[in-house]
CSV table of C-alpha atoms in Angstrom, one decimal:
chain,number,residue,atom,x,y,z
A,1,MET,CA,-0.4,0.1,-0.1
A,2,GLN,CA,1.5,3.1,-0.8
A,3,LYS,CA,2.8,5.3,2.5
A,4,LYS,CA,0.9,8.5,3.3
A,5,ALA,CA,2.6,11.4,3.6
A,6,ILE,CA,1.1,15.4,5.1
A,7,ILE,CA,2.5,18.6,4.4
A,8,ILE,CA,2.2,21.3,7.0
A,9,GLY,CA,2.1,24.5,5.2
A,10,SER,CA,2.7,25.6,1.9
A,11,GLY,CA,5.7,27.8,1.0
A,12,PHE,CA,8.7,27.6,-0.8
A,13,ALA,CA,9.3,24.6,1.6
A,14,GLY,CA,6.2,22.7,1.9
A,15,LEU,CA,6.3,23.5,-1.6
A,16,SER,CA,9.2,21.6,-2.3
A,17,ALA,CA,9.0,18.7,0.0
A,18,ALA,CA,5.9,18.1,-1.3
A,19,SER,CA,6.4,17.7,-5.1
A,20,PHE,CA,10.0,15.6,-4.4
A,21,MET,CA,8.0,13.2,-2.0
A,22,ALA,CA,5.5,12.6,-4.5
A,23,LYS,CA,8.8,12.0,-6.7
A,24,SER,CA,9.8,9.2,-4.7
A,25,GLY,CA,6.6,7.6,-3.9
A,26,TRP,CA,3.9,8.9,-1.5
A,27,LYS,CA,0.8,9.9,-1.6
A,28,VAL,CA,1.4,13.5,-0.4
A,29,THR,CA,-1.2,16.2,1.0
A,30,VAL,CA,-0.4,19.7,1.9
A,31,LEU,CA,-2.4,20.9,4.6
A,32,GLU,CA,-3.1,25.3,4.6
A,33,LYS,CA,-4.3,27.5,6.3
A,34,HIS,CA,-4.6,30.3,4.0
A,35,ASP,CA,-6.8,30.5,0.8
A,36,ILE,CA,-4.2,29.9,-1.6
A,37,PRO,CA,-0.5,28.1,-2.1
A,38,GLY,CA,2.6,30.1,-1.2
A,39,GLY,CA,2.6,31.2,2.4
A,40,ARG,CA,4.9,34.3,3.3
A,41,ALA,CA,5.2,34.4,-0.5
A,42,ARG,CA,1.3,34.8,-1.7
A,43,LYS,CA,-0.2,37.5,-4.0
A,44,LEU,CA,-1.8,41.0,-2.6
A,45,GLU,CA,-4.3,41.5,-5.5
A,46,VAL,CA,-7.0,45.0,-5.0
A,47,SER,CA,-8.2,47.1,-7.4
A,48,GLY,CA,-6.3,45.5,-10.2
A,49,PHE,CA,-3.4,45.9,-8.5
A,50,THR,CA,-0.9,43.1,-8.0
A,51,PHE,CA,1.5,42.9,-5.2
A,52,ASP,CA,4.2,40.1,-3.9
A,53,ARG,CA,3.1,39.9,0.5
A,54,GLY,CA,6.6,38.7,0.7
A,55,PRO,CA,9.9,37.7,-0.9
A,56,SER,CA,10.6,40.1,-4.0
A,57,TRP,CA,14.1,39.5,-4.9
A,58,TYR,CA,15.2,36.7,-7.4
A,59,TRP,CA,18.6,36.0,-7.2
A,60,MET,CA,20.5,32.5,-7.2
A,61,PRO,CA,18.5,31.9,-11.0
A,62,ASP,CA,21.0,27.8,-10.6
A,63,VAL,CA,19.1,26.8,-7.2
A,64,PHE,CA,16.2,27.2,-8.9
A,65,GLU,CA,16.4,25.7,-12.9
A,66,ARG,CA,18.0,22.7,-10.6
A,67,TYR,CA,15.1,22.3,-9.3
A,68,PHE,CA,12.8,22.3,-11.9
A,69,HIS,CA,15.9,20.0,-13.6
A,70,LEU,CA,15.3,17.2,-10.8
A,71,PHE,CA,11.5,16.6,-12.0
A,72,GLY,CA,13.0,16.8,-15.3
A,73,LYS,CA,11.5,20.7,-16.5
A,74,LYS,CA,12.4,23.9,-16.7
A,75,VAL,CA,12.1,27.1,-15.2
A,76,SER,CA,10.8,28.5,-18.4
A,77,ASP,CA,8.8,25.8,-18.4
A,78,TYR,CA,6.7,28.2,-16.0
A,79,TYR,CA,7.5,31.1,-15.9
A,80,GLU,CA,9.6,34.2,-17.8
A,81,LEU,CA,12.6,35.4,-16.4
A,82,LYS,CA,13.7,39.2,-17.0
A,83,ARG,CA,17.9,40.0,-15.5
A,84,LEU,CA,17.4,44.0,-14.6
A,85,ASP,CA,19.6,46.7,-15.5
A,86,PRO,CA,20.1,48.7,-13.6
A,87,SER,CA,20.6,45.7,-10.7
A,88,TYR,CA,18.9,48.1,-8.5
A,89,ARG,CA,19.2,51.5,-6.6
A,90,VAL,CA,21.3,52.8,-3.9
A,91,TYR,CA,20.5,56.9,-2.4
A,92,TRP,CA,22.7,58.0,-0.2
A,93,PRO,CA,22.9,61.4,1.2
A,94,GLU,CA,24.8,62.8,-1.3
A,95,GLY,CA,23.4,61.2,-4.0
A,96,HIS,CA,22.5,58.0,-5.7
A,97,TRP,CA,23.9,54.7,-7.5
A,98,ASP,CA,22.7,53.1,-10.1
A,99,ILE,CA,24.5,49.1,-10.0
A,100,PRO,CA,24.5,48.0,-13.0
A,101,ALA,CA,24.6,44.3,-14.2
A,102,GLY,CA,28.2,42.4,-15.0
A,103,ARG,CA,31.4,42.4,-13.7
A,104,LYS,CA,33.1,44.0,-16.1
A,105,PRO,CA,30.5,47.5,-16.0
A,106,LEU,CA,30.3,47.0,-12.2
A,107,GLN,CA,34.5,46.7,-12.1
A,108,ASP,CA,34.4,50.2,-14.0
A,109,PHE,CA,31.8,51.2,-12.0
A,110,PHE,CA,34.0,50.9,-8.8
A,111,GLU,CA,36.8,52.2,-10.3
A,112,SER,CA,35.3,55.4,-11.0
A,113,ILE,CA,34.8,55.5,-7.2
A,114,GLU,CA,37.9,54.3,-5.8
A,115,PRO,CA,40.9,54.3,-7.6
A,116,GLY,CA,42.0,50.6,-7.5
A,117,ALA,CA,38.9,48.9,-6.7
A,118,GLY,CA,37.6,47.9,-10.0
A,119,GLU,CA,40.2,44.9,-9.4
A,120,GLN,CA,39.8,44.9,-5.9
A,121,LEU,CA,35.9,43.5,-7.0
A,122,SER,CA,37.6,41.1,-8.9
A,123,LYS,CA,39.4,39.8,-6.7
A,124,PHE,CA,36.7,39.9,-4.1
A,125,LEU,CA,34.8,38.1,-6.2
A,126,SER,CA,36.5,35.4,-7.8
A,127,GLU,CA,37.2,34.4,-4.3
A,128,ALA,CA,33.1,34.2,-3.5
A,129,ALA,CA,33.0,32.1,-6.5
A,130,TYR,CA,34.9,29.2,-4.1
A,131,LYS,CA,32.1,30.4,-0.9
A,132,TYR,CA,29.3,30.1,-3.3
A,133,GLN,CA,30.1,26.7,-5.0
A,134,VAL,CA,31.1,25.3,-1.8
A,135,GLY,CA,28.2,27.1,0.3
A,136,ILE,CA,25.3,26.6,-2.3
A,137,HIS,CA,26.4,22.9,-3.4
A,138,LYS,CA,27.7,21.1,-0.7
A,139,LEU,CA,27.0,22.9,2.3
A,140,VAL,CA,22.8,23.4,2.5
A,141,HIS,CA,22.5,19.6,1.9
A,142,LYS,CA,23.7,19.6,4.4
A,143,PRO,CA,20.9,18.0,7.1
A,144,GLY,CA,22.8,18.9,9.8
A,145,GLN,CA,22.4,15.6,11.9
A,146,SER,CA,25.5,15.2,12.9
A,147,LEU,CA,29.1,16.5,12.2
A,148,THR,CA,30.4,13.2,10.8
A,149,GLU,CA,28.1,15.4,7.5
A,150,PHE,CA,30.7,17.8,7.7
A,151,ILE,CA,34.1,15.1,7.2
A,152,ASP,CA,35.1,16.1,3.0
A,153,ALA,CA,38.4,16.3,2.2
A,154,ASP,CA,37.7,19.4,0.0
A,155,LEU,CA,35.6,20.5,2.9
A,156,ILE,CA,38.5,20.4,5.3
A,157,LYS,CA,40.9,21.4,2.7
A,158,GLY,CA,38.9,24.8,2.2
A,159,LEU,CA,38.0,25.3,6.1
A,160,PHE,CA,40.4,28.1,5.9
A,161,ARG,CA,38.8,30.0,2.0
A,162,LEU,CA,35.8,29.6,3.8
A,163,ASP,CA,36.7,32.0,6.2
A,164,VAL,CA,33.7,30.9,9.0
A,165,PHE,CA,36.5,33.1,10.9
A,166,GLN,CA,36.3,36.3,10.2
A,167,SER,CA,33.7,38.9,10.5
A,168,MET,CA,32.4,40.2,7.1
A,169,LYS,CA,32.9,43.7,8.0
A,170,THR,CA,36.4,43.0,8.2
A,171,HIS,CA,36.4,40.6,5.6
A,172,VAL,CA,34.3,43.5,3.4
A,173,ALA,CA,37.6,45.9,4.6
A,174,ARG,CA,40.2,44.3,3.0
A,175,PHE,CA,39.1,45.5,-0.4
A,176,PHE,CA,37.7,48.7,-0.5
A,177,LYS,CA,38.4,51.6,2.1
A,178,ASP,CA,35.1,54.1,0.6
A,179,ALA,CA,32.4,53.7,2.8
A,180,ARG,CA,29.6,54.0,0.6
A,181,LEU,CA,31.6,50.9,-1.4
A,182,ARG,CA,31.5,48.2,2.0
A,183,GLU,CA,28.0,49.5,2.8
A,184,LEU,CA,26.7,48.6,-0.3
A,185,MET,CA,28.9,44.7,-0.3
A,186,GLU,CA,27.8,45.1,3.8
A,187,PHE,CA,24.2,44.9,2.9
A,188,PRO,CA,23.0,41.7,1.5
A,189,VAL,CA,24.1,40.4,4.8
A,190,LEU,CA,21.6,43.2,6.0
A,191,PHE,CA,18.5,40.2,6.8
A,192,LEU,CA,21.3,37.2,7.9
A,193,GLY,CA,20.3,38.3,12.0
A,194,ALA,CA,23.7,40.0,12.6
A,195,LEU,CA,25.6,43.5,12.3
A,196,PRO,CA,28.3,42.5,9.1
A,197,GLU,CA,30.7,42.5,12.2
A,198,LYS,CA,29.4,39.4,13.7
A,199,THR,CA,28.1,37.9,10.3
A,200,PRO,CA,30.8,35.5,9.2
A,201,ALA,CA,32.8,36.5,6.0
A,202,LEU,CA,31.3,32.6,4.3
A,203,TYR,CA,28.5,35.5,3.0
A,204,SER,CA,30.8,37.4,1.2
A,205,LEU,CA,28.6,34.3,-1.5
A,206,MET,CA,26.0,36.6,-1.4
A,207,ASN,CA,27.7,39.2,-3.2
A,208,TYR,CA,28.6,36.7,-5.6
A,209,ALA,CA,24.9,35.8,-5.8
A,210,ASP,CA,24.0,39.0,-6.5
A,211,MET,CA,26.4,40.8,-8.5
A,212,GLU,CA,27.6,37.1,-10.7
A,213,GLY,CA,24.7,35.7,-11.0
A,214,GLY,CA,22.8,39.3,-11.6
A,215,THR,CA,18.9,40.4,-10.1
A,216,TRP,CA,16.5,38.7,-12.3
A,217,PHE,CA,12.9,39.0,-12.2
A,218,PRO,CA,9.4,36.6,-13.3
A,219,ALA,CA,7.1,38.2,-15.6
A,220,LYS,CA,4.0,39.0,-13.6
A,221,GLY,CA,6.1,39.0,-10.2
A,222,MET,CA,7.3,36.8,-7.5
A,223,TYR,CA,4.3,34.0,-7.3
A,224,GLN,CA,4.7,33.1,-10.0
A,225,ILE,CA,7.1,30.7,-9.0
A,226,VAL,CA,4.8,29.5,-6.4
A,227,GLN,CA,2.4,28.7,-9.3
A,228,GLY,CA,5.0,26.9,-11.0
A,229,MET,CA,6.3,24.8,-7.9
A,230,TYR,CA,2.2,24.5,-7.4
A,231,ASP,CA,1.6,23.1,-11.1
A,232,LEU,CA,4.3,20.8,-10.5
A,233,ALA,CA,2.9,19.9,-7.5
A,234,LEU,CA,-0.4,19.4,-8.9
A,235,GLU,CA,1.3,17.5,-11.6
A,236,LEU,CA,3.3,14.9,-9.4
A,237,GLY,CA,-0.2,14.1,-7.7
A,238,VAL,CA,-0.4,16.6,-4.8
A,239,GLU,CA,-3.1,17.3,-4.0
A,240,PHE,CA,-4.1,20.0,-2.3
A,241,HIS,CA,-6.4,21.2,0.5
A,242,PHE,CA,-6.6,25.4,0.7
A,243,GLY,CA,-8.3,26.5,4.1
A,244,GLN,CA,-7.7,24.0,6.7
A,245,GLU,CA,-5.6,24.4,9.4
A,246,VAL,CA,-4.2,22.2,11.0
A,247,SER,CA,-5.0,22.7,14.9
A,248,ALA,CA,-3.1,19.1,17.1
A,249,ILE,CA,-0.5,16.7,15.7
A,250,ASP,CA,-1.6,13.3,17.6
A,251,VAL,CA,1.2,10.9,18.7
A,252,GLN,CA,1.1,7.9,20.3
A,253,GLN,CA,4.2,5.8,21.5
A,254,GLY,CA,6.6,8.3,19.6
A,255,ILE,CA,4.6,7.6,16.2
A,256,ALA,CA,2.6,10.7,15.1
A,257,THR,CA,-0.7,9.4,13.3
A,258,ALA,CA,-2.7,12.0,12.0
A,259,VAL,CA,-3.1,15.9,12.8
A,260,TYR,CA,-6.4,17.7,13.1
A,261,THR,CA,-7.9,20.8,11.4
A,262,GLY,CA,-10.9,22.2,12.4
A,263,GLY,CA,-10.3,21.7,15.1
A,264,LYS,CA,-8.9,20.5,18.7
A,265,PRO,CA,-9.2,16.3,18.9
A,266,GLY,CA,-13.0,15.5,20.2
A,267,GLU,CA,-14.9,17.8,18.5
A,268,SER,CA,-17.2,18.1,16.5
A,269,SER,CA,-15.8,20.2,14.2
A,270,ALA,CA,-12.1,18.5,14.7
A,271,ILE,CA,-11.2,16.5,10.8
A,272,ARG,CA,-8.8,14.1,11.2
A,273,HIS,CA,-6.0,13.4,8.4
A,274,THR,CA,-4.4,9.9,8.9
A,275,ALA,CA,-0.7,10.3,7.4
A,276,ASP,CA,2.6,8.0,7.6
A,277,VAL,CA,5.1,11.0,8.2
A,278,ILE,CA,4.5,14.1,8.7
A,279,ILE,CA,6.7,16.7,7.9
A,280,GLY,CA,6.3,20.7,9.3
A,281,GLY,CA,6.2,23.4,6.8
A,282,ALA,CA,4.6,25.9,8.6
A,283,ASP,CA,6.2,27.8,12.2
A,284,TYR,CA,8.9,25.1,13.0
A,285,HIS,CA,8.4,27.1,16.7
A,286,HIS,CA,4.5,26.7,16.5
A,287,ILE,CA,4.4,22.9,15.9
A,288,GLU,CA,6.6,22.4,18.8
A,289,THR,CA,4.5,24.8,21.2
A,290,ASP,CA,1.2,24.5,19.8
A,291,LEU,CA,0.1,21.1,17.8
A,292,LEU,CA,2.5,18.8,19.7
A,293,PRO,CA,1.6,16.8,23.5
A,294,ALA,CA,3.9,18.6,25.8
A,295,SER,CA,6.3,15.5,26.6
A,296,TYR,CA,7.2,15.0,22.5
A,297,ARG,CA,8.5,19.0,22.3
A,298,THR,CA,12.2,18.5,21.2
A,299,TYR,CA,13.2,22.0,22.7
A,300,SER,CA,12.1,24.2,25.5
A,301,PRO,CA,10.8,27.6,26.1
A,302,ASP,CA,14.0,28.8,27.1
A,303,TYR,CA,15.3,27.2,24.5
A,304,TRP,CA,13.0,29.8,21.9
A,305,ASP,CA,14.0,32.6,24.1
A,306,LYS,CA,17.6,31.7,23.4
A,307,ARG,CA,17.3,32.2,19.1
A,308,VAL,CA,19.0,35.1,18.2
A,309,MET,CA,16.5,35.6,14.9
A,310,ALA,CA,16.6,37.9,12.4
A,311,PRO,CA,14.8,40.8,11.1
A,312,GLY,CA,10.6,41.9,11.6
A,313,CYS,CA,9.7,44.6,9.0
A,314,LEU,CA,7.3,47.0,8.3
A,315,LEU,CA,5.4,46.6,4.5
A,316,TYR,CA,2.8,48.8,2.6
A,317,TYR,CA,2.0,47.6,-0.8
A,318,VAL,CA,1.1,50.9,-1.8
A,319,GLY,CA,-1.0,51.1,-5.4
A,320,LEU,CA,-0.7,54.8,-7.7
A,321,ASN,CA,-3.0,56.0,-10.0
A,322,LYS,CA,0.6,57.8,-11.9
A,323,LYS,CA,3.5,56.6,-13.6
A,324,LEU,CA,6.7,58.1,-11.0
A,325,GLY,CA,8.2,58.2,-14.9
A,326,PRO,CA,11.8,56.9,-14.7
A,327,VAL,CA,12.5,55.2,-10.9
A,328,PRO,CA,14.1,51.0,-11.0
A,329,HIS,CA,12.8,48.0,-10.4
A,330,HIS,CA,14.9,48.0,-6.8
A,331,SER,CA,15.9,51.1,-4.5
A,332,LEU,CA,18.1,51.0,-1.8
A,333,PHE,CA,17.8,53.4,1.2
A,334,PHE,CA,21.3,54.3,2.2
A,335,ASP,CA,20.0,58.0,3.1
A,336,THR,CA,20.1,57.7,6.7
A,337,SER,CA,22.5,55.9,8.9
A,338,PHE,CA,23.4,51.8,8.1
A,339,GLU,CA,25.1,52.3,11.8
A,340,VAL,CA,21.8,53.5,13.9
A,341,HIS,CA,19.6,51.1,11.9
A,342,GLY,CA,21.3,48.2,12.0
A,343,LYS,CA,22.8,48.4,16.2
A,344,GLU,CA,18.7,49.3,16.3
A,345,ILE,CA,17.4,45.5,15.0
A,346,TYR,CA,20.3,43.8,15.9
A,347,THR,CA,21.4,45.2,19.2
A,348,THR,CA,18.9,47.8,21.3
A,349,SER,CA,16.0,46.3,20.1
A,350,GLU,CA,13.5,49.2,19.3
A,351,TRP,CA,12.0,51.3,16.7
A,352,PRO,CA,14.1,52.9,14.4
A,353,SER,CA,14.6,56.4,14.8
A,354,ASP,CA,15.3,57.3,10.9
A,355,PRO,CA,15.1,53.8,9.6
A,356,LEU,CA,16.7,52.7,5.8
A,357,PHE,CA,14.2,51.5,4.4
A,358,TYR,CA,13.9,49.6,0.9
A,359,LEU,CA,11.4,50.3,-2.3
A,360,ASN,CA,10.4,48.2,-5.4
A,361,VAL,CA,8.8,49.4,-7.3
A,362,THR,CA,7.2,46.4,-9.9
A,363,SER,CA,5.2,48.2,-12.1
A,364,VAL,CA,8.7,49.4,-13.7
A,365,THR,CA,9.2,46.2,-15.5
A,366,ASP,CA,6.0,44.5,-15.6
A,367,LEU,CA,2.9,46.2,-16.6
A,368,SER,CA,0.6,44.1,-16.0
A,369,THR,CA,1.1,44.1,-12.3
A,370,ALA,CA,-0.9,47.6,-11.9
A,371,PRO,CA,-3.9,49.2,-14.3
A,372,PRO,CA,-3.2,50.9,-16.8
A,373,GLY,CA,-1.8,54.5,-15.9
A,374,GLY,CA,-0.6,52.9,-11.8
A,375,GLU,CA,1.9,52.3,-10.4
A,376,ASN,CA,3.3,49.8,-7.3
A,377,LEU,CA,5.0,50.3,-4.5
A,378,PHE,CA,6.1,47.6,-2.3
A,379,ILE,CA,8.0,49.0,0.4
A,380,LEU,CA,9.8,47.6,2.8
A,381,ILE,CA,11.5,48.6,6.6
A,382,PRO,CA,13.7,45.9,9.0
A,383,VAL,CA,12.8,45.9,12.7
A,384,ALA,CA,14.6,44.2,15.8
A,385,ALA,CA,12.1,40.8,15.5
A,386,GLY,CA,9.8,41.5,18.7
A,387,LEU,CA,8.7,44.3,18.2
A,388,THR,CA,5.5,43.5,18.3
A,389,ASP,CA,4.0,46.6,20.2
A,390,ASP,CA,3.0,48.4,16.8
A,391,THR,CA,0.0,50.0,16.7
A,392,PRO,CA,-2.3,53.0,13.7
A,393,GLU,CA,0.0,55.9,14.9
A,394,LEU,CA,3.3,54.0,14.3
A,395,ARG,CA,2.5,51.9,11.6
A,396,GLU,CA,1.2,55.8,9.6
A,397,HIS,CA,3.9,57.8,11.8
A,398,TYR,CA,6.7,56.1,9.3
A,399,PHE,CA,4.5,55.8,6.8
A,400,GLN,CA,5.1,59.5,6.3
A,401,GLN,CA,8.7,59.3,7.2
A,402,VAL,CA,9.4,57.0,4.0
A,403,MET,CA,6.7,59.7,2.0
A,404,ASP,CA,9.1,62.2,2.6
A,405,ARG,CA,11.8,61.7,1.5
A,406,LEU,CA,10.9,60.1,-1.3
A,407,GLU,CA,8.8,62.8,-2.3
A,408,LYS,CA,12.2,64.3,-2.1
A,409,ARG,CA,14.2,62.3,-3.9
A,410,PHE,CA,12.0,61.8,-7.1
A,411,GLY,CA,10.6,65.5,-7.0
A,412,GLN,CA,7.1,64.7,-7.3
A,413,SER,CA,4.5,64.1,-5.0
A,414,ILE,CA,3.3,61.0,-4.4
A,415,ARG,CA,0.8,60.5,-1.4
A,416,ASP,CA,-2.1,62.7,-3.7
A,417,ALA,CA,-2.3,59.5,-6.0
A,418,ILE,CA,-2.5,56.6,-3.4
A,419,VAL,CA,-5.5,54.8,-4.4
A,420,VAL,CA,-4.4,51.2,-2.7
A,421,LYS,CA,-2.6,51.3,0.6
A,422,GLN,CA,-2.4,48.2,3.2
A,423,SER,CA,0.3,47.6,5.7
A,424,VAL,CA,2.0,44.5,7.6
A,425,ALA,CA,3.7,45.1,10.2
A,426,PRO,CA,5.2,41.5,13.1
A,427,ARG,CA,2.7,41.0,14.4
A,428,ASP,CA,0.4,40.8,11.9
A,429,PHE,CA,3.5,37.5,10.7
A,430,ILE,CA,2.3,36.1,14.0
A,431,SER,CA,-1.3,36.2,13.1
A,432,ASP,CA,-0.9,35.7,9.7
A,433,TYR,CA,2.0,32.7,10.2
A,434,HIS,CA,2.2,32.4,14.0
A,435,SER,CA,5.5,34.1,13.2
A,436,PHE,CA,8.1,33.1,16.3
A,437,LYS,CA,8.2,36.5,17.3
A,438,GLY,CA,6.6,38.3,13.5
A,439,ASN,CA,10.2,37.8,12.4
A,440,ALA,CA,10.0,37.8,8.9
A,441,TYR,CA,13.3,36.3,7.9
A,442,GLY,CA,13.8,33.3,10.2
A,443,LEU,CA,16.4,32.8,12.2
A,444,ALA,CA,19.9,34.9,12.1
A,445,ASN,CA,22.4,32.9,11.1
A,446,THR,CA,25.0,33.2,13.0
A,447,LEU,CA,27.3,31.3,13.6
A,448,LEU,CA,26.3,29.7,16.3
A,449,GLN,CA,23.2,28.5,14.5
A,450,THR,CA,24.5,27.2,11.4
A,451,ALA,CA,23.8,23.6,10.4
A,452,VAL,CA,24.2,21.5,13.4
A,453,LEU,CA,23.3,24.5,15.8
A,454,LYS,CA,19.8,24.8,14.4
A,455,PRO,CA,16.6,23.0,15.8
A,456,SER,CA,17.5,19.8,13.7
A,457,MET,CA,15.1,18.8,10.8
A,458,ARG,CA,14.4,16.0,12.6
A,459,SER,CA,12.2,15.5,15.4
A,460,LYS,CA,14.2,14.1,18.7
A,461,LYS,CA,11.1,12.9,20.4
A,462,VAL,CA,8.4,11.6,17.2
A,463,LYS,CA,10.4,8.9,15.1
A,464,ASN,CA,8.3,10.4,12.0
A,465,LEU,CA,7.6,14.2,12.5
A,466,PHE,CA,9.9,16.7,10.1
A,467,PHE,CA,10.3,20.3,9.7
A,468,THR,CA,11.9,22.1,6.6
A,469,GLY,CA,11.8,26.1,5.6
A,470,GLN,CA,13.7,28.8,7.0
A,471,LEU,CA,14.4,27.6,11.0
A,472,THR,CA,15.6,24.7,10.2
A,473,VAL,CA,18.6,23.7,8.1
A,474,PRO,CA,20.0,25.0,5.2
A,475,GLY,CA,17.7,28.6,6.3
A,476,PRO,CA,15.7,31.7,5.7
A,477,GLY,CA,16.1,33.1,2.2
A,478,VAL,CA,13.7,31.6,-1.1
A,479,PRO,CA,16.6,29.2,-2.4
A,480,PRO,CA,17.5,27.5,1.0
A,481,SER,CA,13.2,26.8,1.1
A,482,LEU,CA,14.0,25.0,-2.1
A,483,ILE,CA,16.3,23.0,-0.7
A,484,SER,CA,15.0,22.3,2.8
A,485,GLY,CA,12.6,20.7,0.9
A,486,GLU,CA,15.0,19.0,-0.7
A,487,VAL,CA,16.9,17.8,2.1
A,488,VAL,CA,14.5,16.5,4.2
A,489,ALA,CA,11.8,15.1,1.5
A,490,LYS,CA,15.3,12.7,1.5
A,491,GLU,CA,16.0,12.6,5.0
A,492,VAL,CA,12.3,10.5,5.5
A,493,ASN,CA,13.3,8.5,2.5
A,494,LYS,CA,16.2,7.6,4.1
A,495,LEU,CA,15.2,5.8,7.5
A,496,LEU,CA,11.5,5.5,6.8
A,497,ASN,CA,11.3,4.3,3.3
A,498,GLY,CA,14.5,2.3,3.1
């Protein structure tokens, strides 16, 4: 008889796990709280505007190609990609830079800012290329169950080349003197959960992903990745049940026998779904703390409280009834203090005084994401994890701060053209996704929260309960989530399917 697997949640990791499990012969059912797949990467459609609710950067195209290739497919079977040039714009107090696509234009640009920086960039990216190849093609595919996984001749030989014991800040300073170039090179680690001085230089692999791999955009938006993965899962026979929030996991003598939706066990509204294996793709902390009996939880409240979290965020989805003119797809507003905002996120854990922020205008690349003549704005302010005391007044305060800076930079009014405006804050991440401490990006990628030091992909107390996604290995981000689903499926098959 075909064995049954239940996946809790249909985010990127859940969709990935579902397809890999189906490919290996399991009968797979995905239970999803919301009415469409995608989890944090769902889409919002309102008044002719289409917003990506969450992820908005498409980096590491090779990871997506590899994912679909493992099923005999190509990315182009499901969505079209366009490389952005400039990759993005960075605003400084004194002006802005458009960051060009491609190694040679980038080198020329760096050289124009600081003599010798073009050659230094080439050296930096050559080192980062090694870290990317090892990190993305070896390290992130380890299930993190034992240190013996890392007994690998190539890994041991290249340990010091991976720069795991040097900080990103120190590493970048070896190559560049200009403060703005340094901040540009440090920015990709901003969402990893620690200041550059506390983030291993291994993560210069993110610079390689940015500057060599390129910044891309899927036609119609990032949700097309979700749609493609969902369509693939359907082709593989995966069943989806939407509007079905899991309320409990039934465990008998260390074996998870079923999950319940619609109510707790014993309630007349409860629906029981039996399974041979359960993979949690929803928030790890929520599954352990809210769905499992206390005696079957691997981690204590004290353990969770000591985890270092990546940032939360304030998000604004704004629709305009006019075009803004020649603005880029991605813009980073570093026109206030990088250092002060960083400390407010990672050290003092307080609402920012004068925040950096990010602007994504998808309608400059794809007109279909806004009504004719309109503009689609996605605004993100990173904030400290755990700041769940926001109020409507606080959200409006930061929105007006952002509008003041946008109108000044763009030299035009924006507020009088707003026809759609919605916001999301950390407490919404809790209510929508059961997000631990309202985080948006999972655990911080610190050295002490890497690989075997992350929450385990396999429950230590329930034999057939596994986890995937941003709170376990390999970590946060869309490409790692795809890999996480693949890795957990391999672990399940190794342990339960011979």
